[in-house]
Tab-separated table of C-alpha atoms and ligand atoms in Angstrom:
chain	number	residue	atom	x	y	z
A	22	MET	CA	116.079	103.899	103.611
A	23	SER	CA	112.475	103.656	104.725
A	24	LYS	CA	110.850	100.355	103.825
A	25	THR	CA	107.219	99.664	103.089
A	26	ILE	CA	105.993	96.484	104.715
A	27	LEU	CA	102.637	95.045	103.672
A	28	LEU	CA	100.985	92.754	106.223
A	29	ALA	CA	97.917	90.526	106.076
A	30	SER	CA	96.642	87.494	107.936
A	31	ASP	CA	93.625	85.313	108.480
A	32	HIS	CA	91.889	84.885	111.838
A	33	GLY	CA	94.614	82.422	112.907
A	34	GLY	CA	97.299	85.063	112.454
A	35	PHE	CA	95.420	88.181	113.475
A	36	ALA	CA	96.920	88.592	116.969
A	37	LEU	CA	100.491	88.185	115.754
A	38	LYS	CA	99.849	90.582	112.859
A	39	SER	CA	98.767	93.250	115.344
A	40	VAL	CA	101.997	92.781	117.341
A	41	LEU	CA	104.171	93.052	114.231
A	42	VAL	CA	102.332	96.111	112.894
A	43	GLN	CA	102.833	97.902	116.214
A	44	ALA	CA	106.519	97.011	116.295
A	45	LEU	CA	107.057	98.217	112.716
A	46	ARG	CA	105.354	101.526	113.366
A	47	LYS	CA	107.926	102.255	116.090
A	48	VAL	CA	110.820	102.031	113.638
A	49	ASP	CA	111.661	103.526	110.261
A	50	CYS	CA	109.055	101.497	108.378
A	51	GLN	CA	105.775	102.181	106.695
A	52	ALA	CA	103.565	99.292	107.819
A	53	GLU	CA	100.423	98.802	105.742
A	54	ASP	CA	97.885	96.492	107.346
A	55	LEU	CA	95.784	94.914	104.588
A	56	GLY	CA	93.472	93.128	107.010
A	57	PRO	CA	91.530	91.486	108.360
A	58	GLU	CA	90.412	93.875	111.080
A	59	GLY	CA	89.318	91.254	113.590
A	60	THR	CA	89.349	87.582	114.486
A	61	ALA	CA	86.194	86.511	112.635
A	62	SER	CA	86.865	83.373	110.637
A	63	CYS	CA	88.072	84.160	107.115
A	64	ASP	CA	89.881	82.486	104.245
A	65	TYR	CA	93.634	82.997	103.960
A	66	PRO	CA	93.847	82.736	100.117
A	67	ALA	CA	91.902	85.992	99.737
A	68	TYR	CA	94.356	87.863	101.967
A	69	ALA	CA	97.398	86.260	100.357
A	70	ASP	CA	96.053	87.331	96.978
A	71	LYS	CA	95.384	90.901	98.130
A	72	LEU	CA	98.888	91.330	99.509
A	73	CYS	CA	100.647	89.714	96.545
A	74	LEU	CA	98.809	91.858	94.013
A	75	ARG	CA	99.742	94.987	95.981
A	76	LEU	CA	103.362	93.906	96.162
A	77	LEU	CA	103.543	93.086	92.455
A	78	ASP	CA	101.779	96.365	91.634
A	79	SER	CA	104.470	98.287	93.493
A	80	GLY	CA	106.961	97.255	90.823
A	81	GLU	CA	109.366	96.090	93.531
A	82	ASP	CA	110.527	92.505	93.308
A	83	GLY	CA	112.276	92.427	96.660
A	84	GLN	CA	115.677	92.961	95.015
A	85	ASN	CA	116.376	96.048	97.096
A	86	GLY	CA	114.129	95.007	99.974
A	87	LYS	CA	112.220	98.290	99.740
A	88	VAL	CA	108.738	96.735	99.624
A	89	LEU	CA	108.244	93.399	101.329
A	90	GLY	CA	105.240	91.415	102.540
A	91	ILE	CA	104.409	89.478	105.685
A	92	LEU	CA	101.571	86.931	105.671
A	93	ILE	CA	100.463	85.220	108.859
A	94	CYS	CA	98.074	82.332	109.368
A	95	GLY	CA	97.967	79.519	111.919
A	96	THR	CA	100.954	77.707	110.464
A	97	GLY	CA	102.248	79.977	107.697
A	98	LEU	CA	101.772	77.070	105.306
A	99	GLY	CA	98.478	77.943	103.654
A	100	MET	CA	99.594	81.539	103.167
A	101	SER	CA	102.852	80.457	101.525
A	102	MET	CA	101.091	78.020	99.202
A	103	ALA	CA	98.587	80.651	98.113
A	104	ALA	CA	101.219	83.387	97.724
A	105	ASN	CA	103.590	81.245	95.681
A	106	ARG	CA	100.910	80.759	93.002
A	107	HIS	CA	101.772	84.303	91.860
A	108	PRO	CA	104.709	84.504	89.430
A	109	GLY	CA	107.193	86.970	90.897
A	110	ILE	CA	106.263	86.184	94.472
A	111	ARG	CA	108.786	84.215	96.499
A	112	ALA	CA	107.143	83.439	99.823
A	113	ALA	CA	109.052	81.622	102.556
A	114	VAL	CA	107.767	80.126	105.796
A	115	CYS	CA	110.404	80.827	108.427
A	116	THR	CA	110.523	79.400	111.922
A	117	ASN	CA	113.918	80.706	113.013
A	118	GLU	CA	116.311	83.582	112.338
A	119	PHE	CA	118.656	81.515	110.182
A	120	THR	CA	115.970	80.592	107.658
A	121	ALA	CA	114.746	84.192	107.695
A	122	ARG	CA	118.225	85.467	106.785
A	123	MET	CA	118.761	82.803	104.136
A	124	ALA	CA	115.320	83.402	102.627
A	125	ARG	CA	116.425	86.959	101.842
A	126	ALA	CA	120.146	86.422	101.174
A	127	HIS	CA	119.879	83.389	98.875
A	128	ASN	CA	116.245	83.169	97.748
A	129	ASN	CA	115.392	86.867	97.562
A	130	ALA	CA	112.113	86.061	99.298
A	131	ASN	CA	109.770	89.017	99.035
A	132	VAL	CA	107.127	87.599	101.374
A	133	LEU	CA	107.734	86.230	104.869
A	134	CYS	CA	105.136	83.728	106.087
A	135	LEU	CA	104.699	83.081	109.787
A	136	GLY	CA	102.576	80.673	111.826
A	137	GLU	CA	100.992	82.210	114.919
A	138	ARG	CA	100.296	78.735	116.299
A	139	VAL	CA	103.879	77.630	115.696
A	140	ILE	CA	106.117	80.360	117.139
A	141	GLY	CA	105.835	82.809	120.022
A	142	GLN	CA	105.667	86.564	119.619
A	143	GLY	CA	109.262	87.160	120.720
A	144	LEU	CA	110.660	84.750	118.149
A	145	ALA	CA	108.341	86.136	115.475
A	146	LEU	CA	109.732	89.623	116.099
A	147	GLU	CA	113.311	88.350	115.814
A	148	ILE	CA	112.489	86.507	112.598
A	149	MET	CA	110.855	89.611	111.144
A	150	ARG	CA	113.838	91.803	112.069
A	151	ALA	CA	116.288	89.324	110.531
A	152	PHE	CA	114.205	89.089	107.345
A	153	LEU	CA	113.900	92.856	106.936
A	154	ALA	CA	117.549	93.563	107.706
A	155	THR	CA	119.059	91.060	105.277
A	156	PRO	CA	119.815	92.069	101.669
A	157	PHE	CA	119.717	89.702	98.689
A	158	GLU	CA	123.230	88.589	97.753
A	159	GLY	CA	122.544	88.321	94.001
A	160	GLY	CA	125.241	86.650	91.842
A	161	ARG	CA	124.738	82.900	91.499
A	162	HIS	CA	121.594	83.178	93.623
A	163	LEU	CA	120.003	85.487	91.049
A	164	ARG	CA	120.643	82.930	88.295
A	165	ARG	CA	118.929	80.292	90.379
A	166	ILE	CA	115.836	82.224	91.334
A	167	GLU	CA	115.411	83.333	87.705
A	168	GLN	CA	114.973	79.658	86.875
A	169	PHE	CA	111.753	79.574	88.941
A	170	GLU	CA	109.958	81.290	86.086
A	171	THR	CA	111.597	79.122	83.405
A	172	TYR	CA	110.611	75.855	85.020
A	173	SER	CA	107.061	76.974	85.801
A	174	GLN	CA	106.240	77.452	82.076
A	175	PRO	CA	103.731	74.879	80.761
B	222	RB5	C1	92.858	78.259	110.089
B	222	RB5	O1	92.250	77.447	111.014
B	222	RB5	C2	94.156	77.618	109.594
B	222	RB5	O2	93.882	76.514	108.819
B	222	RB5	C3	94.969	78.643	108.818
B	222	RB5	O3	95.239	79.731	109.640
B	222	RB5	C4	96.318	78.202	108.306
B	222	RB5	O4	97.088	77.639	109.315
B	222	RB5	C5	96.331	77.398	107.076
B	222	RB5	O5	97.381	77.050	106.551
């Protein structure tokens, strides 16, 4: 099954984004680079918003892993905070393969957040591969993630 992977960054994640886009285009993936196109200073919330709206628009919630997002900034933190403001987005900052697998298997994360200033390119590629290859387990984990929406009601 061909996956669509949406990617965006700020200036702090631009170089790593380029590496990941190139890697994805060599495999059975449709990589859509939502910007930016260079390293000029920019604000990560705008790019997080752009990617999340595209992901939510696709009608995919990550359940089948067909459309997933990758957001990259200096640390991954700002991107995850901005992305998680969107109901239906479950963004996870991952710094190793184990958390990448668990983010998909147990949390059904639909956005992977990475920090270019935190991890090297080799590890980032491994994390991305683990994230994309791992299906959501459902069952009791579905019940739990459904409670995100319940508890976020005012
Ligand atoms: C930009 O300098 C940096 O603050 C940003 O990339 C990110 O790390 C924020 O969380």
